Coordinates of C-alpha atoms and ligand atoms in Angstrom, one line a residue:
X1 CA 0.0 0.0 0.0
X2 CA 1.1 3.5 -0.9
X3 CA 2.3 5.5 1.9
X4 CA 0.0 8.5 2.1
X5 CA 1.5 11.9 4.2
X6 CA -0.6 13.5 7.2
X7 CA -2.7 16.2 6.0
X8 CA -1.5 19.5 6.3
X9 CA -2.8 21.3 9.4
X10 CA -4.3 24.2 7.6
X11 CA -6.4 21.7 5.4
X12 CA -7.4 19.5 8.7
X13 CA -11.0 19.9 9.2
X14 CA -12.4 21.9 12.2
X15 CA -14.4 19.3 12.7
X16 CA -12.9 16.8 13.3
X17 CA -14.4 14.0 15.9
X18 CA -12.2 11.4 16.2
X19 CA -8.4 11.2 17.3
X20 CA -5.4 11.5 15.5
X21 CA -4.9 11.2 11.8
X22 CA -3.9 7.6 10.7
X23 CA -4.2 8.2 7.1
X24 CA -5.3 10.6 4.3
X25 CA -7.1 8.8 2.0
X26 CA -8.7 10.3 -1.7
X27 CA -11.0 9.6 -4.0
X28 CA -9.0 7.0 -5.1
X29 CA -8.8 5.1 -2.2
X30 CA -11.9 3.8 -3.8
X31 CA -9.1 1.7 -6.1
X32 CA -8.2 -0.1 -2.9
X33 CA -11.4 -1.2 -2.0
X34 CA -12.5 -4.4 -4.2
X35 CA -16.3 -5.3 -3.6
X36 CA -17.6 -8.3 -4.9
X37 CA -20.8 -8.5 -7.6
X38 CA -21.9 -11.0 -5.2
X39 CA -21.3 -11.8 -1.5
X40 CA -22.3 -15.3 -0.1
X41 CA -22.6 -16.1 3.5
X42 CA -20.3 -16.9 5.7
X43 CA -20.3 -20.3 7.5
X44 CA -18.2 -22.8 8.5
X45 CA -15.0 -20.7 8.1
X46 CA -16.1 -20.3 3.8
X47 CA -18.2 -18.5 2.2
X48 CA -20.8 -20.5 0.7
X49 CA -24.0 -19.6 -1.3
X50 CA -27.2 -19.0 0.0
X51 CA -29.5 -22.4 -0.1
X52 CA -32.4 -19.4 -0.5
X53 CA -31.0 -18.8 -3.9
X54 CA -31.9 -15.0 -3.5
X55 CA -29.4 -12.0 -3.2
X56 CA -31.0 -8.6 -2.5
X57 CA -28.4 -5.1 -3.5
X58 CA -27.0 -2.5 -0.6
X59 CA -26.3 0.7 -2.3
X60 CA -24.3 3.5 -1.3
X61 CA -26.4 6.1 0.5
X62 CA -24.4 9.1 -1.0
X63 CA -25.2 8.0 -4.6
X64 CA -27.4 5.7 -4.4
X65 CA -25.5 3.7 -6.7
X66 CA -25.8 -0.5 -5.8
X67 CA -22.4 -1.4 -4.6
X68 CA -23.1 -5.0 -5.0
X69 CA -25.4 -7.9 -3.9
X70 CA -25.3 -9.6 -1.1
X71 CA -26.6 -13.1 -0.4
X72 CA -30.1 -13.4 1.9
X73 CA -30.2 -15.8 4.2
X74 CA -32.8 -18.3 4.4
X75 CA -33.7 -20.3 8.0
X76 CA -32.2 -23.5 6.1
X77 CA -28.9 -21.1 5.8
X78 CA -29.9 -19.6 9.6
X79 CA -29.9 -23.5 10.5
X80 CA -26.3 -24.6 8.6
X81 CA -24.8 -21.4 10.6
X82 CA -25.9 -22.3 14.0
X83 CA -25.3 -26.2 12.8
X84 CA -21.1 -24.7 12.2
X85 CA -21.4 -22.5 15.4
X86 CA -22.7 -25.9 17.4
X87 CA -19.3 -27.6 15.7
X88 CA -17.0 -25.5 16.7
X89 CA -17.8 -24.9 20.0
X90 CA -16.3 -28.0 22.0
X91 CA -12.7 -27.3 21.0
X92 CA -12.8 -23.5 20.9
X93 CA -14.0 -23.7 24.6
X94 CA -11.7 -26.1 25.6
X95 CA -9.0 -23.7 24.0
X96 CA -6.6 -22.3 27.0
X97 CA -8.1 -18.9 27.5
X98 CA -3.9 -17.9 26.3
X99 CA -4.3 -19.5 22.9
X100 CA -8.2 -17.6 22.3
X101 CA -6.5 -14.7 23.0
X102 CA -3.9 -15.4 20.8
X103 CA -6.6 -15.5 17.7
X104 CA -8.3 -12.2 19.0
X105 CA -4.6 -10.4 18.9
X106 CA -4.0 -11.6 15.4
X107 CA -7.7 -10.2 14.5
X108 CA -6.8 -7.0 15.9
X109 CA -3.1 -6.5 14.1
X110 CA -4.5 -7.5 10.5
X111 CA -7.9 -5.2 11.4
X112 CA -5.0 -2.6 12.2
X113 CA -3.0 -3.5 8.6
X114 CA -6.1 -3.5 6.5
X115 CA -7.5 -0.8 8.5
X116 CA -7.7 2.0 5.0
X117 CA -9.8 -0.9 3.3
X118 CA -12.0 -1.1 6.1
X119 CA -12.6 2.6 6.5
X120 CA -13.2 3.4 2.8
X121 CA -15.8 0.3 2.8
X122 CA -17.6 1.2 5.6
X123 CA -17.9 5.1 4.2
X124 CA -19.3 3.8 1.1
X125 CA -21.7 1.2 2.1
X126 CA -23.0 3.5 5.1
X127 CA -22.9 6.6 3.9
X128 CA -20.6 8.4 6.8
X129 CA -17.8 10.5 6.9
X130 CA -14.0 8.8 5.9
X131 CA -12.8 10.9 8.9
X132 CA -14.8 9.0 11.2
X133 CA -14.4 5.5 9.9
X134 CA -10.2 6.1 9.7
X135 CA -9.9 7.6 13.3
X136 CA -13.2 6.4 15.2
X137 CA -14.9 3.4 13.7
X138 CA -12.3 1.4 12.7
X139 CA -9.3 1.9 15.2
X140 CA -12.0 1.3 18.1
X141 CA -12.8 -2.6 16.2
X142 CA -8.9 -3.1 16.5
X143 CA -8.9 -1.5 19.8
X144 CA -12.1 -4.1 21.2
X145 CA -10.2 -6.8 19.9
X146 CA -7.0 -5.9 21.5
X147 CA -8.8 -5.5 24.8
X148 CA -10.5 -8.6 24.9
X149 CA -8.1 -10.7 23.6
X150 CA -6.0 -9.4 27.2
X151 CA -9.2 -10.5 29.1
X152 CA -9.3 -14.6 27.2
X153 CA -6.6 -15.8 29.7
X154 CA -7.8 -13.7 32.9
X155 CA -11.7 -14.6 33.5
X156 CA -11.0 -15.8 36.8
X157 CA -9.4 -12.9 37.9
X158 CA -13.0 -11.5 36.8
X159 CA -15.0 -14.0 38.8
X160 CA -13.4 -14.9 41.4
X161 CA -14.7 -18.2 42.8
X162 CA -16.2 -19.8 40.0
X163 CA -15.5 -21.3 36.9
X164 CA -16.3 -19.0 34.3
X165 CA -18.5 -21.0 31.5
X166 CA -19.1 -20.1 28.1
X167 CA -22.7 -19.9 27.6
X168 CA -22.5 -22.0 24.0
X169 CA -23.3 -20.7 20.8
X170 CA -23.8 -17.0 20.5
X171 CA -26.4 -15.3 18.4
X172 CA -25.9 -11.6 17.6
X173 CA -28.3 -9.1 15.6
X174 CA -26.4 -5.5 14.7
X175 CA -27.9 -2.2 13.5
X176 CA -26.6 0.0 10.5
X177 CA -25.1 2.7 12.6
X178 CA -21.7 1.4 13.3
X179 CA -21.4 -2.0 11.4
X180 CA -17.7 -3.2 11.6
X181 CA -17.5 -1.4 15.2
X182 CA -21.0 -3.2 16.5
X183 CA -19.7 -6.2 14.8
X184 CA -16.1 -5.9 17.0
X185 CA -17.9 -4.9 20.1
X186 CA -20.1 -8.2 19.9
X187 CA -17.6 -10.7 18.3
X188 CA -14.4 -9.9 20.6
X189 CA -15.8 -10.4 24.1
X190 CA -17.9 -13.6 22.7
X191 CA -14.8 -15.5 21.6
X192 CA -12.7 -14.2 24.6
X193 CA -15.3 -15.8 27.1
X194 CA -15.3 -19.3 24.4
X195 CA -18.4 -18.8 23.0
X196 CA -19.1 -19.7 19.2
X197 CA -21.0 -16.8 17.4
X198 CA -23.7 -16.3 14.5
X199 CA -23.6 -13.1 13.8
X200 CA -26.4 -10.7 11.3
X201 CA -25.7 -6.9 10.2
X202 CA -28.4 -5.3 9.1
X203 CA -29.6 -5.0 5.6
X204 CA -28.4 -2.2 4.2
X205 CA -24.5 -2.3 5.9
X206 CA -23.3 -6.0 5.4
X207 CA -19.9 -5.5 3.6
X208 CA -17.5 -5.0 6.7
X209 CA -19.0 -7.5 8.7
X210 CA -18.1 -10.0 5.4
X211 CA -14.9 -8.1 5.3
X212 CA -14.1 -8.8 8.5
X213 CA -14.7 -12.8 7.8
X214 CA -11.6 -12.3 5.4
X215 CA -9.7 -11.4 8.4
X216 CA -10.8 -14.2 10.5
X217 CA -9.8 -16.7 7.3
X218 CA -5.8 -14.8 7.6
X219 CA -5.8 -14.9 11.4
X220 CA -7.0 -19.1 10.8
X221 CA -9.6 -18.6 13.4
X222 CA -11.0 -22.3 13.4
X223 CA -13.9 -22.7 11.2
X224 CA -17.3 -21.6 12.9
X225 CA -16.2 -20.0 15.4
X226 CA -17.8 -16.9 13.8
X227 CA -20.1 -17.3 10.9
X228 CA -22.0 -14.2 9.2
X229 CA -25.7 -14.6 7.6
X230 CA -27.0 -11.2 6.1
X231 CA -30.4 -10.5 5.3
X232 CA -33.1 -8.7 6.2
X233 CA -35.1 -8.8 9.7
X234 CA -36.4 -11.6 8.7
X235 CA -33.2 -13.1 8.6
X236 CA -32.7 -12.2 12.2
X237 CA -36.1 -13.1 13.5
X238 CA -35.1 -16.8 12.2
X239 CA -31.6 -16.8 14.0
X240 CA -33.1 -15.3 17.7
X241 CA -35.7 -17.8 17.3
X242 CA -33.0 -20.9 16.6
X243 CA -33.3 -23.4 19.4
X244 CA -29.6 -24.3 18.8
X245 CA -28.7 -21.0 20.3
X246 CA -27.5 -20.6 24.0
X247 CA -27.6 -16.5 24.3
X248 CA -28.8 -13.9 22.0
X249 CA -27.4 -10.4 22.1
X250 CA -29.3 -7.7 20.1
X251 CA -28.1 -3.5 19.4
X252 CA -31.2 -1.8 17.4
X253 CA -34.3 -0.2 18.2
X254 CA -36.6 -0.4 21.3
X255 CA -39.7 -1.7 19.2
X256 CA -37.8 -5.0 17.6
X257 CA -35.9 -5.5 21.3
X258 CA -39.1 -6.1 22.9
X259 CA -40.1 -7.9 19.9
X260 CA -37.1 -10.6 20.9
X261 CA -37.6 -10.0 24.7
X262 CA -41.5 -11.7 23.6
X263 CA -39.9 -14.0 21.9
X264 CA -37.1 -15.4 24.2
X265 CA -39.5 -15.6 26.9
X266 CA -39.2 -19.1 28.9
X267 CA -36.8 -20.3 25.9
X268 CA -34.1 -20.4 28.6
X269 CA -31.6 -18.0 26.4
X270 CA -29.6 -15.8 27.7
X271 CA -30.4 -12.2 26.2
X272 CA -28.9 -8.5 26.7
X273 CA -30.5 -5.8 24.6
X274 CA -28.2 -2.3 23.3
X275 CA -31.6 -0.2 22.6
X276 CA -32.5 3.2 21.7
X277 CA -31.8 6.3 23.3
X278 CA -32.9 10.2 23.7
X279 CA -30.3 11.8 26.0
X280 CA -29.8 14.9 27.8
X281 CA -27.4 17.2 27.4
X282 CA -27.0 20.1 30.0
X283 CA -25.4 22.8 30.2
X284 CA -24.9 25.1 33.1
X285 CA -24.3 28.7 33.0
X286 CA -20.6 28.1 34.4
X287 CA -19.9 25.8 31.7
X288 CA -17.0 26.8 30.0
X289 CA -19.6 27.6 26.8
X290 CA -17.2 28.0 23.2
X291 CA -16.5 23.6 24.6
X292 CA -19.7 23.2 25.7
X293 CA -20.6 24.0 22.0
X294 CA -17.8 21.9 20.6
X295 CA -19.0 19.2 22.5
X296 CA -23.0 19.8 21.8
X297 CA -22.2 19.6 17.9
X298 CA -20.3 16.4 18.4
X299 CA -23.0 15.2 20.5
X300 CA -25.5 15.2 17.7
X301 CA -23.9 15.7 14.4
X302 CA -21.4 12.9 14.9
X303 CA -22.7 10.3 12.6
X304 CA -25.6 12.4 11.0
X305 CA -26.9 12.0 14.4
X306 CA -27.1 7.8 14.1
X307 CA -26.3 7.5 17.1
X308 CA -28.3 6.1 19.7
X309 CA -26.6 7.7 22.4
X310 CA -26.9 11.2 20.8
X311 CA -27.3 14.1 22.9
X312 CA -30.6 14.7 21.0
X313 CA -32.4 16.9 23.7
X314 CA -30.2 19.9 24.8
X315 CA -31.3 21.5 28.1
X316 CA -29.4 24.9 28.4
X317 CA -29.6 27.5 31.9
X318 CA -32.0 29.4 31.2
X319 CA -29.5 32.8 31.7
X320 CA -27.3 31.4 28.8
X321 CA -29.7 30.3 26.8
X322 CA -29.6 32.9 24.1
X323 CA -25.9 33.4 24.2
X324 CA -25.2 29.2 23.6
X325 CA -27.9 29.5 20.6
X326 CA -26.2 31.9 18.7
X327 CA -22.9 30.4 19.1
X328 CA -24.7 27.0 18.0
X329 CA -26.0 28.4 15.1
X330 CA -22.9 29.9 14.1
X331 CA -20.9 26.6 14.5
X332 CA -23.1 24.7 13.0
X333 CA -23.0 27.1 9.9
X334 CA -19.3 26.0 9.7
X335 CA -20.1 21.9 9.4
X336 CA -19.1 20.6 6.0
X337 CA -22.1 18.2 5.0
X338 CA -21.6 16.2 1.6
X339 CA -19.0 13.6 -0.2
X340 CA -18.2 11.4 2.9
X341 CA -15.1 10.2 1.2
X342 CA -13.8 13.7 1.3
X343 CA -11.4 14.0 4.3
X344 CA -12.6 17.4 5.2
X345 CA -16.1 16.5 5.5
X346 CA -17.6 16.6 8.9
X347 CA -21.4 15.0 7.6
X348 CA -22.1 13.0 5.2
X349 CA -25.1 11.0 3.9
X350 CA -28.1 9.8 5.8
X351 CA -28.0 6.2 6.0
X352 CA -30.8 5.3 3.7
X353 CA -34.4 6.6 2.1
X354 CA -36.5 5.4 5.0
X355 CA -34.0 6.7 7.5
X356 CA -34.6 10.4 5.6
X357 CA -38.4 9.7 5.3
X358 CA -38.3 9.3 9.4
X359 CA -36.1 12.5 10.2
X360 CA -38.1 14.6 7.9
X361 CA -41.8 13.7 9.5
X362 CA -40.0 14.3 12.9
X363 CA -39.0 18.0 11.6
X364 CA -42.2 18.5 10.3
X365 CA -43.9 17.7 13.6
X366 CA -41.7 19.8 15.5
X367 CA -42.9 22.7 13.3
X368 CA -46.5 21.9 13.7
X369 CA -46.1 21.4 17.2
X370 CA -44.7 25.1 17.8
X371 CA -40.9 25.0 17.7
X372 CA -38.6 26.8 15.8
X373 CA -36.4 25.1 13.3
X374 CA -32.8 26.6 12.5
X375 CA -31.1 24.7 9.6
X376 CA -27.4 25.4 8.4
X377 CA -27.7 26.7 4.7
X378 CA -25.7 24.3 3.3
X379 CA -25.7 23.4 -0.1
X380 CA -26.8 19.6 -0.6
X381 CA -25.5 16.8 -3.2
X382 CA -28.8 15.9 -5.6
X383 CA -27.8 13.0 -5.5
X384 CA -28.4 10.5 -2.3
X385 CA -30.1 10.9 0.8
X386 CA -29.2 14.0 3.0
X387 CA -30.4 16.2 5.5
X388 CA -29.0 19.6 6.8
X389 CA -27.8 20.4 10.2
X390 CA -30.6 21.1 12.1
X391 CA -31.6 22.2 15.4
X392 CA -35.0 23.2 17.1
X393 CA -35.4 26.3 20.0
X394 CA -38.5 26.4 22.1
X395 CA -39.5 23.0 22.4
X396 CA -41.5 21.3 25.2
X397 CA -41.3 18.5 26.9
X398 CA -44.5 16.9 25.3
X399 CA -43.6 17.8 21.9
X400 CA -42.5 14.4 19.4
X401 CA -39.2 15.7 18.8
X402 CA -38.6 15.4 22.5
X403 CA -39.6 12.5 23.1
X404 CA -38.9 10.0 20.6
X405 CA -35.9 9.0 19.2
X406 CA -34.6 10.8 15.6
X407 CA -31.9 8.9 15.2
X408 CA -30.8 11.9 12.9
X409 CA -29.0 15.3 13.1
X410 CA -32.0 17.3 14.7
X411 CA -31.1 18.9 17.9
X412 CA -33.9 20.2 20.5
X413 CA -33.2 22.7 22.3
X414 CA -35.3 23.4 25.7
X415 CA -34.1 25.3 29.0
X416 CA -33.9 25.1 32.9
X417 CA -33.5 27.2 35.9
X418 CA -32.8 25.2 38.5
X419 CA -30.4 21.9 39.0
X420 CA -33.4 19.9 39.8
X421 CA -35.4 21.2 37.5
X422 CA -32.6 20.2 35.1
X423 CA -32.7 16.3 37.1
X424 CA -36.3 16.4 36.4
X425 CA -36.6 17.5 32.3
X426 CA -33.3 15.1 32.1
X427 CA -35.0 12.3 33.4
X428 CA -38.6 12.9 31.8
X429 CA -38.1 10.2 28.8
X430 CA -38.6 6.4 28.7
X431 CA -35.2 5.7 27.6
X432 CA -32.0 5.6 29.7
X433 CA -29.0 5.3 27.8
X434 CA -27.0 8.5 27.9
X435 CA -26.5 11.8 29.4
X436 CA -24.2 14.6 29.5
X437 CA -23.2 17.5 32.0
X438 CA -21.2 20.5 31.2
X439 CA -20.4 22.5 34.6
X440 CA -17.5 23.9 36.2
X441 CA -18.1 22.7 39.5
X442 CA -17.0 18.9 40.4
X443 CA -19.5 18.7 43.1
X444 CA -22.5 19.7 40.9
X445 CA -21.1 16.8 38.1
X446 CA -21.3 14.2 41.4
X447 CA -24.6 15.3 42.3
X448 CA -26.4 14.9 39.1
X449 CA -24.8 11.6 38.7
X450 CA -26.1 10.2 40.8
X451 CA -29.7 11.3 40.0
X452 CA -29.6 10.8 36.0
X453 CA -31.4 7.5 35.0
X454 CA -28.9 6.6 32.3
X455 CA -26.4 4.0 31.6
X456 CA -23.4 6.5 30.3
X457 CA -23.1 9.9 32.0
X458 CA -20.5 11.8 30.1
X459 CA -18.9 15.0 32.2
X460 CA -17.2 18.2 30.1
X461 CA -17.3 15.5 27.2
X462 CA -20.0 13.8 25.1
X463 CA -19.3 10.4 22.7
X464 CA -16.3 8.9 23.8
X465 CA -16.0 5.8 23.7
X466 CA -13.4 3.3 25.1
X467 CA -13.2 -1.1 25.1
X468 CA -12.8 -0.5 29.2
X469 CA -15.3 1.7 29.8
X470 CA -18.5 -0.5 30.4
X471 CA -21.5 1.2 28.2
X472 CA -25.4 0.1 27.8
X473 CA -28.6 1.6 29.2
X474 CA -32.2 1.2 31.3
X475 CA -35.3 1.5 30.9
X476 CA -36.4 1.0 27.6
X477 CA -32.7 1.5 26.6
X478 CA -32.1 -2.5 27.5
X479 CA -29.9 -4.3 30.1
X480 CA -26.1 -5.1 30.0
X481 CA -23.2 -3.6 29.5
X482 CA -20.7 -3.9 26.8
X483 CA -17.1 -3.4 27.2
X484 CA -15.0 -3.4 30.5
X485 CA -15.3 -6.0 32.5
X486 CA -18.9 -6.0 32.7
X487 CA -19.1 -6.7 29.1
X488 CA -17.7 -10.0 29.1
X489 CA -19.9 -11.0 32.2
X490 CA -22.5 -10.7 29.5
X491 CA -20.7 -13.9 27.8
X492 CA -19.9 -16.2 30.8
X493 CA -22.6 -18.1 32.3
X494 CA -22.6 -17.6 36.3
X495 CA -24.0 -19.9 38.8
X496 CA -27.3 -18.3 40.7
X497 CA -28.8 -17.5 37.8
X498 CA -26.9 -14.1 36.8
X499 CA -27.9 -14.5 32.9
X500 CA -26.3 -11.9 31.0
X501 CA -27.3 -9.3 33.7
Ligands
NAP601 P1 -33.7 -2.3 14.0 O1 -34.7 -2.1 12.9 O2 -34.1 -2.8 15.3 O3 -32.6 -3.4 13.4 C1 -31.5 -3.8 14.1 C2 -31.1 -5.2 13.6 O4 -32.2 -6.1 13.8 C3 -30.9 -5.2 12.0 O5 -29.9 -6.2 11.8 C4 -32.3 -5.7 11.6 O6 -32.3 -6.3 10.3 C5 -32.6 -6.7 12.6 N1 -34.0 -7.0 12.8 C6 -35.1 -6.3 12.3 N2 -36.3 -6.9 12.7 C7 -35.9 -8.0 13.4 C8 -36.7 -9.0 14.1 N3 -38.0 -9.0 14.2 N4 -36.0 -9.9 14.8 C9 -34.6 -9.9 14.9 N5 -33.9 -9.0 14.2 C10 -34.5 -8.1 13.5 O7 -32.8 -1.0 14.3 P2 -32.1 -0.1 13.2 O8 -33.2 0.8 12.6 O9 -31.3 -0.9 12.2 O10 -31.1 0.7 14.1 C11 -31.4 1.8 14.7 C12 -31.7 1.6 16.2 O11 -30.7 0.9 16.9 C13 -32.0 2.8 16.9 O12 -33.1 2.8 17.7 C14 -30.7 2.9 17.8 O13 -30.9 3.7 19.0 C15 -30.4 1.5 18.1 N6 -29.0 1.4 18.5 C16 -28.7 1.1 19.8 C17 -27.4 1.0 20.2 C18 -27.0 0.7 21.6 O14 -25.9 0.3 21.9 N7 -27.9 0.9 22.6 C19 -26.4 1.1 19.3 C20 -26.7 1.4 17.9 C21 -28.0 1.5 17.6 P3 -32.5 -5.3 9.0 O15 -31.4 -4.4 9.0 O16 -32.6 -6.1 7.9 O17 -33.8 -4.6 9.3
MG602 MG1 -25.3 0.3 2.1

């Protein structure tokens, strides 16, 4: 591979979300990237055609252009990938805990060499910003697999007292958000506790999670110890529903999660469920405002908003309220939306036509409803699916746009006077994922910790995300945790009955 130079410093975005620049890659980094006419299923350590016979087409969401097809799985092909799974599993759980770690390190260095492929897939098949995928999405897969893969050998150091069990054969059902990151942050703490895995991405993302069974080919990661089926939601009712599986884990939205919960009732599976979100940001008039603002913009404009830990509803002091709107608006005038394989863009496509369709209505109630919409006059591609910055002032607590998740780059803004009136608006949803808190004052951060019903509570930051660092939600956010140690507790099967908890 070419060695590319660092951007210049005066042509580095000001936007910029992630970390430190890896690589510049350019249009044609497209060159690099080879994606097949046709992607079969992964099973059994080969790709294999679909017994369905059918093949449905995931398109790029900035040009709508197919990018290829990709095989659907039927439940005979559901079946043969929990039959591989169910084949693998004695001798990868009676791997030492050293030599499983030893496969999740390989994964991670050749995730880390391939790593400009990976990025330059995922921005075409999802639609989001190269800067992201090069210094967010894909350095935090490597990173999950690197962290895990020092947990494989050091489980009983976790659980002290007991023998940590794999629960058996893993099924795992990911959204389109994050798809190679999602994939990492299921797989690596899976195969570190000696579980086997079935894994589905969603629909319209598949081509890093196939990429990725490339990688598990070069490390020689036994065959079925992961297998991939894409496919629609049909796809992953099939594989929840599969008696041969032991524990399900699902990321995606509330409605299909209770869907599963239904489902899985009295089955005997294990389940955790990564739901939906709509979190609070506040800001308090000591905040140190011009980062407050910085960190406001990344909290919802980070991934066209598709992100279900978003800081979607900002709550402001009411004495600053003005003053933080107009620095908003002015920032958000300076956010670069359009080609995501540009390196200085900060937003790029929205994932897909119904995704559009859903953020749209949402806007369109808010203005019905009585708030006021501010959108960044930017100039949009005419090709694709996109959606301008936008961000709504005056909004109430009762109004849709406060209340149910957009899962796009819309930003409510409402206000507070008092601390608990801030606990109180904060904690008026159904969800409970994330939250964040911009103060000066250290005892103020402490005591709204403590009284914010959410999993994550972010302080003078918002969206960062680290392997240790357990994350997951409440409420109607689901249960368990991934990453840190109570991520992989979600993969070893305790004595009392502590299922995934
Ligand atoms: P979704 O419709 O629930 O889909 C998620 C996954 O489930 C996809 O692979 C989907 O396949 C599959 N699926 C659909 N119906 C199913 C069924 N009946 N049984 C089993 N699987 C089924 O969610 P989405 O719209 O893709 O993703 C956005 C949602 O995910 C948002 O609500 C967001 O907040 C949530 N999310 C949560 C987290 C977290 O960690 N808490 C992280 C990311 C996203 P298809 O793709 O073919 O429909
Ligand atoms: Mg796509």
């Amino acid at each position: 591979m070419a060695k590319k130079t660092a951007p210049e410093t005066d042509s580095a975005p000001e936007l910029s979300f992630g970390g430190k620049w890896l690589y510049a890659p350019s249009r044609e980094a497209t060159d690099h990237v080879r994606i097949a006419a046709r992607s079969e299923l992964f099973v059994g350590g080969e790709f294999h055609k679909p017994k369905s016979r059918s093949y449905f087409a995931t398109v790029n969401p900035a040009t709508e252009e197919v990018l290829g097809e990709v095989a659907a799985a039927g439940a005979k092909d559901v079946d043969a990938a929990v039959q591989a799974a169910t084949r693998a599993l004695p001798a990868w759980r009676r791997l030492s805990g050293e030599d499983r770690g030893r496969y999740l390190f390989r994964i991670a260095r050749i995730l880390q060499e391939r790593a400009r492929e990976f990025a330059v897939l995922e921005t075409l098949d999802n639609g989001k910003p190269i800067a992201e995928t090069r210094d967010v999405d894909v350095p935090l897969a490597a990173q999950h697999f690197f962290y895990h893969a020092g947990w494989a050998d050091k489980l009983e150091l976790l659980f002290p007292g007991v023998r940590p069990e794999p629960y058996g054969v893993v099924g795992q059902v990911i959204p389109w958000n994050f798809p190679l990151l999602m994939a990492a942050w299921k797989i690596a703490p899976a195969l570190a506790a000696g579980n086997t895995v079935v894994l589905k991405p969603a629909e319209t993302s598949p081509l890093t999670a196939l990429l990725l069974c490339e990688v598990f080919a070069q490390a020689e990661l036994p065959a079925g110890v992961v297998n991939v089926i894409t496919g629609d939601g049909a796809a992953g009712a099939a594989l929840v529903r599969h008696p041969g599986l032991h524990k399900v884990a699902f990321t995606g939205s509330t409605e299909v999660g209770k869907e599963i919960q239904r489902a899985l009732a009295g089955s005997g599976k294990a389940l955790t469920l990564e739901l939906g979100g709509k979190a609070a940001h506040l800001v308090f008039e000591d905040a140190a405002l011009d980062q407050a603002v910085e960190g406001v913009v990344r909290g919802i404009f980070f991934n066209q908003g598709h992100v279900c830990c978003a800081g979607s509803r900002l709550l402001v002091q009411e004495s600053v309220h003005d003053l933080f709107v107009d620095k908003l608006r002015r920032r958000m005038a300076r956010i670069r939306v359009g080609d995501p394989l540009d390196k200085n863009t900060d937003m790029g496509a929205i994932h897909s036509a119904p995704q559009l369709a859903r953020i749209r209505e949402l806007c369109a109630a808010g203005e019905r409803e009585g708030a006021v919409m501010h959108q960044s006059a930017c100039a949009l591609p005419a090709k694709g699916y996109w959606h301008a910055p936008t961000m709504f002032t005056g909004v109430a607590m009762s109004q849709r746009i406060a209340r149910e998740e957009i899962f796009g780059p819309v930003l409510a803004v409402s206000t507070f006077r008092t601390p608990d009136e801030a606990v109180a608006k904060a904690n008026d949803t159904a969800y409970g994922l994330s939250c964040g808190i911009w103060t000066d004052k250290g005892a103020r951060i402490l005591w709204l910790a403590g009284r914010m019903r959410a999993g994550v509570v972010w302080n003078n930051t918002f969206n960062r995300f680290d392997p240790a660092a357990p994350f997951g939600g409440m409420r109607e956010s689901g249960f368990g945790r991934e990453g840190g140690a109570q991520g992989l507790r979600a993969y070893v099967r305790l004595p009392g009955g502590l299922a995934g908890a």
